[in-house]
PDB file of C-alpha atoms in Angstrom:
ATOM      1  CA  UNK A   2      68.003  95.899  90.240  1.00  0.00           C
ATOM      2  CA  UNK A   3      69.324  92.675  91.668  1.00  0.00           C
ATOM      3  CA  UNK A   4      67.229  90.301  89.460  1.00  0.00           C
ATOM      4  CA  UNK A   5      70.021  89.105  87.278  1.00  0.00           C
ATOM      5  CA  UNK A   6      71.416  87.554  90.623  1.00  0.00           C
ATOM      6  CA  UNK A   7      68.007  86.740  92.184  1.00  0.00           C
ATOM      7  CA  UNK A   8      67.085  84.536  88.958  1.00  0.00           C
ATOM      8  CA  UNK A   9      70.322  82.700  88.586  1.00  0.00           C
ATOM      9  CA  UNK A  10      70.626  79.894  91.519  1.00  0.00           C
ATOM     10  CA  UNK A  11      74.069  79.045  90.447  1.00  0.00           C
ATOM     11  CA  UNK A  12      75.307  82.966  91.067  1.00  0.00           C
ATOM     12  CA  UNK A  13      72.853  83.131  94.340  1.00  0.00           C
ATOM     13  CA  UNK A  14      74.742  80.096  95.919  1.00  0.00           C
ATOM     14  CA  UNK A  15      78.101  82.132  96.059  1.00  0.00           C
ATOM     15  CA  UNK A  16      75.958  84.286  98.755  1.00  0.00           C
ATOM     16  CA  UNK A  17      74.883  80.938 100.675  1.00  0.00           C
ATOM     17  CA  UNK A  18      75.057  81.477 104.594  1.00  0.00           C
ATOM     18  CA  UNK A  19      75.781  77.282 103.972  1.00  0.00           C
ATOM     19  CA  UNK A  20      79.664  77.034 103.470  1.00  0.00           C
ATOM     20  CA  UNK A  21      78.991  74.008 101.296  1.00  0.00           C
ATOM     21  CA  UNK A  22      76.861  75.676  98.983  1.00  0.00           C
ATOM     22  CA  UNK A  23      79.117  78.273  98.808  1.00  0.00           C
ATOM     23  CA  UNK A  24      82.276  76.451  98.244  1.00  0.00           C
ATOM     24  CA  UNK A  25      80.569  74.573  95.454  1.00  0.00           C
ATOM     25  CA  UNK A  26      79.321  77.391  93.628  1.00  0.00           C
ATOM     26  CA  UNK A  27      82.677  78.839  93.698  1.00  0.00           C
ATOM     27  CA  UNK A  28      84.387  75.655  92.683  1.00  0.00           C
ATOM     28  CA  UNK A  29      81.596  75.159  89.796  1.00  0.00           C
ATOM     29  CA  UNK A  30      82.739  78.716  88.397  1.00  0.00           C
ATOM     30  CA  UNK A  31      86.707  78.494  88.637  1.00  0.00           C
ATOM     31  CA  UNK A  32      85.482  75.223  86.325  1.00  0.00           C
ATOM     32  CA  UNK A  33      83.898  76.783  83.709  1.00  0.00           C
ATOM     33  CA  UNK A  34      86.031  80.134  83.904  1.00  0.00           C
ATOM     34  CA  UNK A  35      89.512  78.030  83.876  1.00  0.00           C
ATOM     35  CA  UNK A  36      87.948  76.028  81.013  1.00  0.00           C
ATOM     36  CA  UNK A  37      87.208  79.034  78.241  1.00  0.00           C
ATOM     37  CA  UNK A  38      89.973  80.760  76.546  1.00  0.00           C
ATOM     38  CA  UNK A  39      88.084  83.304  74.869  1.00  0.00           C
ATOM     39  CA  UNK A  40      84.760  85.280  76.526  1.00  0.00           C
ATOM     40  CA  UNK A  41      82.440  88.169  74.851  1.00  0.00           C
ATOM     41  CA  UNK A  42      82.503  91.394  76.439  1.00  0.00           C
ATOM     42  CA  UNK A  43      78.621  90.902  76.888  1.00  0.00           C
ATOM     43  CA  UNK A  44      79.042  87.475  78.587  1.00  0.00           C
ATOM     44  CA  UNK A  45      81.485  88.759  80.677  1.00  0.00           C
ATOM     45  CA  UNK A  46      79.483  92.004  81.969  1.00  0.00           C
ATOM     46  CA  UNK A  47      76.393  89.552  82.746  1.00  0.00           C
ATOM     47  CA  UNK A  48      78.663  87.523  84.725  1.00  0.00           C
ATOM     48  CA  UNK A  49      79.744  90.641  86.695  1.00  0.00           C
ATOM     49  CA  UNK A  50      76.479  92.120  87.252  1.00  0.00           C
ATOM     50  CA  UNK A  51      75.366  88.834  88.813  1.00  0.00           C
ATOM     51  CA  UNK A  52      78.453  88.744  90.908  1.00  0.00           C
ATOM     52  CA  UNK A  53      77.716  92.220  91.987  1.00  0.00           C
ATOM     53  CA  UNK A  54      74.903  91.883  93.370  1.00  0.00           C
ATOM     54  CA  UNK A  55      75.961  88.327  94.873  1.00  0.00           C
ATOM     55  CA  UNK A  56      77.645  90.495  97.131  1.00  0.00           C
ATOM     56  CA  UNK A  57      74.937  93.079  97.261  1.00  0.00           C
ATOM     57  CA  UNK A  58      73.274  90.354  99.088  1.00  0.00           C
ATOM     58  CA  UNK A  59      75.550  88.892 101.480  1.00  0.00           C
ATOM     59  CA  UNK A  60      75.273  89.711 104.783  1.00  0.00           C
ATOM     60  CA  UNK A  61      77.456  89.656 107.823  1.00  0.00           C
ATOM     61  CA  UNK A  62      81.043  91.430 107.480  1.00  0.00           C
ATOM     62  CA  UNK A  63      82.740  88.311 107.576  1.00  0.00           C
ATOM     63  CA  UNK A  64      81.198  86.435 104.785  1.00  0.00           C
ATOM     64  CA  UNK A  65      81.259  89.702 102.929  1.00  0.00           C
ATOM     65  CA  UNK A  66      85.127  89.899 103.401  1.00  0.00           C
ATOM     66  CA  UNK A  67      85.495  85.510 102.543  1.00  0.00           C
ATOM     67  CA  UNK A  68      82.994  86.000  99.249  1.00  0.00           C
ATOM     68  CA  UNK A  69      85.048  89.264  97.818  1.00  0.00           C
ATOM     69  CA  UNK A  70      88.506  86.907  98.280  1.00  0.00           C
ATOM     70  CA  UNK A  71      86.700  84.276  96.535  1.00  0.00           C
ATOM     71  CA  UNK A  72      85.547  86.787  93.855  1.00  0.00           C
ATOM     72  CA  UNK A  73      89.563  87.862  93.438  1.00  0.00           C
ATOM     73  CA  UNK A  74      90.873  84.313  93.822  1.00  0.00           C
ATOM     74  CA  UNK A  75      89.485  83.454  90.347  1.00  0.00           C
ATOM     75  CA  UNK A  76      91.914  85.501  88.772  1.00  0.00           C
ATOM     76  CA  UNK A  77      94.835  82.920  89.037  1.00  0.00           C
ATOM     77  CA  UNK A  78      92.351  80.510  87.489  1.00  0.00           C
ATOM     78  CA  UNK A  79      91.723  82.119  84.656  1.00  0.00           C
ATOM     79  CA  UNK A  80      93.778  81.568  81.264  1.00  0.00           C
ATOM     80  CA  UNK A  81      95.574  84.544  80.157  1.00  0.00           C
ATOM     81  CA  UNK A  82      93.884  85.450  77.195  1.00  0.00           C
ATOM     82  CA  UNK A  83      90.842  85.707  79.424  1.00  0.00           C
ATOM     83  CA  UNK A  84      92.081  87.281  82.518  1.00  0.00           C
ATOM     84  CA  UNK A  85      92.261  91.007  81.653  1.00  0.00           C
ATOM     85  CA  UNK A  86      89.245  91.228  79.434  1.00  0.00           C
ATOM     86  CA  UNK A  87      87.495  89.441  83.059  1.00  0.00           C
ATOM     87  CA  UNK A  88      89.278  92.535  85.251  1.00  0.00           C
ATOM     88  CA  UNK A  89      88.139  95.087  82.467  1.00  0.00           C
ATOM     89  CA  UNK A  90      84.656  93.495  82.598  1.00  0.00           C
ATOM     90  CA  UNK A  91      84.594  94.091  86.887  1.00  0.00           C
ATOM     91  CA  UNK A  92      85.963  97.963  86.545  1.00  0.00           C
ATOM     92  CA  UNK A  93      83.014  98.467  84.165  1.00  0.00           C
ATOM     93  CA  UNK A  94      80.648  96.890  85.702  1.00  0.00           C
ATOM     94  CA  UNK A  95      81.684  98.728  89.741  1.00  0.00           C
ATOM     95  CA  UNK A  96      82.211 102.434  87.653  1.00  0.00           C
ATOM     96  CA  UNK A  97      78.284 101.711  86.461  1.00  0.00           C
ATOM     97  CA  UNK A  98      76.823 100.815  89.679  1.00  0.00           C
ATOM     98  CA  UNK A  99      78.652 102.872  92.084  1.00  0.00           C
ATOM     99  CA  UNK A 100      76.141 105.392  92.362  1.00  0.00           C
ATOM    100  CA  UNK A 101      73.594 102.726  93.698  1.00  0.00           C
ATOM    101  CA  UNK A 102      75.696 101.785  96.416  1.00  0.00           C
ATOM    102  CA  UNK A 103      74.365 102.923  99.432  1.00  0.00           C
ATOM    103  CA  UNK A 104      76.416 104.002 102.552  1.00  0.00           C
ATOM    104  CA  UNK A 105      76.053 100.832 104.679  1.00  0.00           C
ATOM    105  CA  UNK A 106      77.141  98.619 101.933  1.00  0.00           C
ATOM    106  CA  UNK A 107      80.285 100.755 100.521  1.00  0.00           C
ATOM    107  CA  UNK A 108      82.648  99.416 102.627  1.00  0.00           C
ATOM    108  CA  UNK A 109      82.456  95.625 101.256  1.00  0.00           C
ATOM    109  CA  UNK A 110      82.687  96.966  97.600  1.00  0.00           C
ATOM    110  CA  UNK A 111      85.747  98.759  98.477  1.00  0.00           C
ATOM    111  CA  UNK A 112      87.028  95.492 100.423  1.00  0.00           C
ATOM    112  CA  UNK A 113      86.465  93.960  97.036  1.00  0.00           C
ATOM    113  CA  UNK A 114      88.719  96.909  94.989  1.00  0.00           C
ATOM    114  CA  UNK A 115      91.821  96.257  97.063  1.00  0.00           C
ATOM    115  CA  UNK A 116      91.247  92.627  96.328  1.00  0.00           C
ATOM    116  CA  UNK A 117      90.670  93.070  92.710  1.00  0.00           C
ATOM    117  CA  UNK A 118      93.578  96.044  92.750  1.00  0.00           C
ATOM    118  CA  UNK A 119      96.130  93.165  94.771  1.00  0.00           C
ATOM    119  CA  UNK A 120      95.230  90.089  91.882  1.00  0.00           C
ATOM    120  CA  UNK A 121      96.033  92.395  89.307  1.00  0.00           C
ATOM    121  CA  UNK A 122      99.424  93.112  90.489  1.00  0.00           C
ATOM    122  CA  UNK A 123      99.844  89.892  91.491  1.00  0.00           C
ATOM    123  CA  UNK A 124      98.728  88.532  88.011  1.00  0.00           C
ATOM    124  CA  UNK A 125     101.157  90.634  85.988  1.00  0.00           C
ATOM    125  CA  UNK A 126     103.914  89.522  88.562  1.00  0.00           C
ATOM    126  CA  UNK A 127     103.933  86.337  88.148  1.00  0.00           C
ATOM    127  CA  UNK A 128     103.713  87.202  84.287  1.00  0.00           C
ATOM    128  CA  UNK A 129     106.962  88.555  84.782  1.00  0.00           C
ATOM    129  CA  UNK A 130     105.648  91.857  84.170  1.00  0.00           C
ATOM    130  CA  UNK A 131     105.535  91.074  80.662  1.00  0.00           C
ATOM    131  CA  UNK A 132     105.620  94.766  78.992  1.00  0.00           C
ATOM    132  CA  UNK A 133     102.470  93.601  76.479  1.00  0.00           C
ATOM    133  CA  UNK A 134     100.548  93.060  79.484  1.00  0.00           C
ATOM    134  CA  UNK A 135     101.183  96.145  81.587  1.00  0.00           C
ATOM    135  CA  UNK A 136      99.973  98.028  78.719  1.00  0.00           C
ATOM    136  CA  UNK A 137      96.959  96.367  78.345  1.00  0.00           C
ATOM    137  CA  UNK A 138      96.517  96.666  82.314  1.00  0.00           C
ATOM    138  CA  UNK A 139      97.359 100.538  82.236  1.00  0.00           C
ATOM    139  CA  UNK A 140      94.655 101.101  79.167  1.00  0.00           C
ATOM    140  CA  UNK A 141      92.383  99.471  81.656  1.00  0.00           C
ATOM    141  CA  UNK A 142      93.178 101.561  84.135  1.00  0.00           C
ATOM    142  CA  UNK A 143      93.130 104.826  82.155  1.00  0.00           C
ATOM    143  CA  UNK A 144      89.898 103.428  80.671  1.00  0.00           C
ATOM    144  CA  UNK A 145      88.009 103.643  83.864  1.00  0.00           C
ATOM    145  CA  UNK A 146      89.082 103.880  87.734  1.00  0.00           C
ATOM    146  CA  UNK A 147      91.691 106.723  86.519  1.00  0.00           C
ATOM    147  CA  UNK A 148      90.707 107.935  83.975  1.00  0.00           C
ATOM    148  CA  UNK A 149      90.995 111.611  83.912  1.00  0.00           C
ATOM    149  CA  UNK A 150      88.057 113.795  81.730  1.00  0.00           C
ATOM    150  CA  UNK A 151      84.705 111.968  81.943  1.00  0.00           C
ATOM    151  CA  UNK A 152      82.754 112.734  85.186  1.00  0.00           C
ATOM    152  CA  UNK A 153      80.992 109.671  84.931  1.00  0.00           C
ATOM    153  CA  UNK A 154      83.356 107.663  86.034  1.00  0.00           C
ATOM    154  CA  UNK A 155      82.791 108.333  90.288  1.00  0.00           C
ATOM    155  CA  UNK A 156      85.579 110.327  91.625  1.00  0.00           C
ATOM    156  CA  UNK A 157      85.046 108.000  95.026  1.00  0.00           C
ATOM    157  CA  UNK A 158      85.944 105.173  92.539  1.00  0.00           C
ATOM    158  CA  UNK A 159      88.980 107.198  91.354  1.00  0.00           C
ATOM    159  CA  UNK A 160      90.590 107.904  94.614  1.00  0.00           C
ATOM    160  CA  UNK A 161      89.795 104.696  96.405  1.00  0.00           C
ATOM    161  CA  UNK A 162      92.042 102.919  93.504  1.00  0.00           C
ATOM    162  CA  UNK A 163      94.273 106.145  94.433  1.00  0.00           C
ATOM    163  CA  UNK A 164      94.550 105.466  98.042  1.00  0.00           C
ATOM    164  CA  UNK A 165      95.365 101.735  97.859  1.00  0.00           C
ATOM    165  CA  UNK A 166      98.055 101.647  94.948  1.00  0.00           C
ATOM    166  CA  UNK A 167     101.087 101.950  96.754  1.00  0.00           C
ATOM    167  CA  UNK A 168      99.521  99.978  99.687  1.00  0.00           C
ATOM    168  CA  UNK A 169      98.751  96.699  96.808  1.00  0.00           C
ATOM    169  CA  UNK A 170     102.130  96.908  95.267  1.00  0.00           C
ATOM    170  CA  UNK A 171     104.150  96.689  98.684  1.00  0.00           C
ATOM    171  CA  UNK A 172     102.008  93.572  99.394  1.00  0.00           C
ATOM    172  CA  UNK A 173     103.045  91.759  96.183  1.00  0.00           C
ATOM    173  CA  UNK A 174     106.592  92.279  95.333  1.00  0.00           C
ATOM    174  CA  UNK A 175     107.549  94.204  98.830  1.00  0.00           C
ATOM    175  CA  UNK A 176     111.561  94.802  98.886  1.00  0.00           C
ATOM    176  CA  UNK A 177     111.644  93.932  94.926  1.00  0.00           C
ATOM    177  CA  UNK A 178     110.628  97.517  94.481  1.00  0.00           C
ATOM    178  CA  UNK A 179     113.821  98.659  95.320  1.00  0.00           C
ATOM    179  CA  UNK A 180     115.949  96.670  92.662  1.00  0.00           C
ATOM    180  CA  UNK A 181     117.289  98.577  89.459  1.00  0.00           C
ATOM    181  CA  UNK A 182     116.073  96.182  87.336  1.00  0.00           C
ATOM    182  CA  UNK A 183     112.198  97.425  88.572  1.00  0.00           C
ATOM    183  CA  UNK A 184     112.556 101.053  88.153  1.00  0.00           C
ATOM    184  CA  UNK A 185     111.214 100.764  84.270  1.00  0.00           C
ATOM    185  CA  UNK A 186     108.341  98.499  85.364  1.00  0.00           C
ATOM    186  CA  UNK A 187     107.731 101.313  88.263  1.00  0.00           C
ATOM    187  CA  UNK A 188     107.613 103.878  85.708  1.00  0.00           C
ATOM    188  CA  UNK A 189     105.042 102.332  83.373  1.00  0.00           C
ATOM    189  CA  UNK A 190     103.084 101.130  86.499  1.00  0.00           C
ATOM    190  CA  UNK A 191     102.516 105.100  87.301  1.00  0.00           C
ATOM    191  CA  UNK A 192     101.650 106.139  84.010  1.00  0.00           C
ATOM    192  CA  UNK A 193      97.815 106.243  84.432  1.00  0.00           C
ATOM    193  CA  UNK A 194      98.766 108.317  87.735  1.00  0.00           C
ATOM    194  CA  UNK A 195     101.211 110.582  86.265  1.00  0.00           C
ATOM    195  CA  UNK A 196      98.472 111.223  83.493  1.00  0.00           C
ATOM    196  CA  UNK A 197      95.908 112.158  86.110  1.00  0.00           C
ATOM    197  CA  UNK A 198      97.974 114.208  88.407  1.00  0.00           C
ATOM    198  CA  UNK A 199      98.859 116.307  84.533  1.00  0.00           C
ATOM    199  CA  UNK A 200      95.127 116.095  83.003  1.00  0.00           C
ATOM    200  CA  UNK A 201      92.522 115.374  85.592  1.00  0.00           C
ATOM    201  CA  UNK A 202      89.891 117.682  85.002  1.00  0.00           C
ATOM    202  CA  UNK A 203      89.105 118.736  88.238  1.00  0.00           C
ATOM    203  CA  UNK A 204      92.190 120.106  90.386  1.00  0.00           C
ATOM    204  CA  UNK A 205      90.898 117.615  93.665  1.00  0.00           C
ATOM    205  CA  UNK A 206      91.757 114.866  91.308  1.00  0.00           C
ATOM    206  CA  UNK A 207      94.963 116.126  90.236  1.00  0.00           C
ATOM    207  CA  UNK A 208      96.208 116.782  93.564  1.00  0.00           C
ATOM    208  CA  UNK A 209      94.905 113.363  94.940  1.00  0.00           C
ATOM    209  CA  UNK A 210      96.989 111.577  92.133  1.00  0.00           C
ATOM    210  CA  UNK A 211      99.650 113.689  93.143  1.00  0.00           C
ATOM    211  CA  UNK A 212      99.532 112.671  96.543  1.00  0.00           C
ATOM    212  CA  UNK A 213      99.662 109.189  95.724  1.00  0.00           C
ATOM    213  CA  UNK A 214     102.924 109.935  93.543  1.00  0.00           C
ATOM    214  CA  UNK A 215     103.922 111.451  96.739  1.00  0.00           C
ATOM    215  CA  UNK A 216     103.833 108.358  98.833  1.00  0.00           C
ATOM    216  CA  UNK A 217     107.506 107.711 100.530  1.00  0.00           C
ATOM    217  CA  UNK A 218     107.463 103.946  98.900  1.00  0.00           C
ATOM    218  CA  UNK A 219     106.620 104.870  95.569  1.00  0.00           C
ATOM    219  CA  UNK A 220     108.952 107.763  95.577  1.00  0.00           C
ATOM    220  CA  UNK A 221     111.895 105.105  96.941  1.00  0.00           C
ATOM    221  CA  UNK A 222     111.246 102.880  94.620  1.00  0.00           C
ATOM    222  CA  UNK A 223     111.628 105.344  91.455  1.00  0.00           C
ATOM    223  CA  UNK A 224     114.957 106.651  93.205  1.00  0.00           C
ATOM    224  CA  UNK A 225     113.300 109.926  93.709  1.00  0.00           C
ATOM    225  CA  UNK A 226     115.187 111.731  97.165  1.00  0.00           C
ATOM    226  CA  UNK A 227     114.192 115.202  96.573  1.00  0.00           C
ATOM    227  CA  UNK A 228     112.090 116.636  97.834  1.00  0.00           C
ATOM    228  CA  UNK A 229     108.366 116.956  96.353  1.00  0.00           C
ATOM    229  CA  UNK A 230     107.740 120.743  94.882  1.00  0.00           C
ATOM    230  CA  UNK A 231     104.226 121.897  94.109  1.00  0.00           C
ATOM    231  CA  UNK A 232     103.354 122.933  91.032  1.00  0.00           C
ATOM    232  CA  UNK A 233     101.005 126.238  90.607  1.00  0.00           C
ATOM    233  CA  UNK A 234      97.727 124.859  90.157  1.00  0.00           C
ATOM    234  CA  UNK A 235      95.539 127.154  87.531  1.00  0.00           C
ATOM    235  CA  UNK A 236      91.945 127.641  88.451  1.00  0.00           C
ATOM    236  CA  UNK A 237      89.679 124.985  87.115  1.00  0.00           C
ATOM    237  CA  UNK A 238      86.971 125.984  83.554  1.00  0.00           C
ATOM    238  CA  UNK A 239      84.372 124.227  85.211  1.00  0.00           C
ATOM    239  CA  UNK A 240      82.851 123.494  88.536  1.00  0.00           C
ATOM    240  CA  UNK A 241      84.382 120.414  91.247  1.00  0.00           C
ATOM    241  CA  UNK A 242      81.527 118.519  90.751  1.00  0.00           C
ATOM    242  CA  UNK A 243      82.296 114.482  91.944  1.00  0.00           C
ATOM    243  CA  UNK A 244      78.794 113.541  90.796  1.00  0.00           C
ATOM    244  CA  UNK A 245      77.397 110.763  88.718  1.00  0.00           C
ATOM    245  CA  UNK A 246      76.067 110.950  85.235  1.00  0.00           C
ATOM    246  CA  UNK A 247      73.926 108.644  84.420  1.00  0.00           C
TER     247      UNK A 247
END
């Protein structure tokens, strides 16, 4: 399972217990990402299956925590063209191997969401929120972490990204939020949300994304006041089953 990593040295020394080797590594990939301005969805899933199980491998909570901000800090090296094509490539690649992640080693994977959840905030923020590229990010989005019909995307996957939305977008543009001039940004940012809360197939997903639309920050920053009514939920067609297809 981890042999992609185990036979590439260059991917292995991110997960170095030798800071050197580890810096390097890193410093050797923000090269040759930075440097490409176009990279095949193939490449790009390799890449991420390597990095994967880089972390797979890394022990100790601490270097687990310093090797998934490493992972996230190539983001803002990337060139645009490449970056969300790169974040695409990392939702794939976590949706396909969640269901191999045992308990012991969830929490660093989820560590590694928020990160990956906070540079792609941060990304289209200091991209001005440039409307071309918060659509591409939301068809991302509603691609794969929230997307609403296919089961074999991992619900855990689905209301991780859930829990930590509000929590990510505080952290980047904090008191910004509450500025006029944000509300229409706000409202396209919610989108894949709204979409879930209206069209998740099973009614524990729909009521988890409305829960997040429920969140007192959110709801200030879209000028919403009132109070939150629940809607009649109808029974779902099929069975609340969370589990993986493979």
């Amino acid at each position: 399972m981890a042999s992609d990593a185990q036979n590439n040295p260059f991917i292995r020394n991110l997960a170095s217990s030798d800071k050197k080797i580890r810096d390097q590594a890193l410093d050797s990939l923000r090269t040759y990402l930075g440097a490409q301005s176009n990279i095949s969805e193939l490449d790009l899933l390799k890449l991420w299956k390597g990095l994967f199980y880089c972390l797979w491998m890394q022990d100790k909570p601490a270097l687990q925590q310093r090797l998934s901000r490493d992972l996230a800090s190539l983001v803002p090296t990337l060139r645009t063209t490449v970056v969300l094509p790169f974040i695409r490539a990392f939702w794939l690649t976590i949706a396909r191997e969640w269901g191999h992640i045992e308990a012991l080693r969830l929490d660093k994977y989820l560590y590694l969401i928020r990160q990956y959840v906070n540079a792609s905030f941060t990304f289209l923020s200091r991209n001005k929120w440039k409307k071309s590229l918060l659509e591409e990010w939301n068809s991302i989005v509603g691609e794969v972490p929230l997307e609403c019909q296919d089961m074999k995307i991992p619900n855990g996957l689905r209301y991780h990204v859930m829990d930590i939305w509000a929590d990510e977008l505080e952290k980047v543009d904090g008191e910004e939020w509450e500025k006029e001039e944000k509300k229409e940004i706000m409202e396209m940012l919610v989108q894949p949300i709204e979409k879930l809360a209206k069209e998740g197939k099973l009614k524990s997903l729909r009521t988890a994304a409305k829960e997040c639309l429920a969140d007192a920050r959110l709801r200030a920053w879209r000028g919403q006041e009132d109070e939150v009514m629940d809607e009649p939920e109808e029974e779902d067609e099929e069975a609340e089953w969370g589990g993986i297809v493979d």
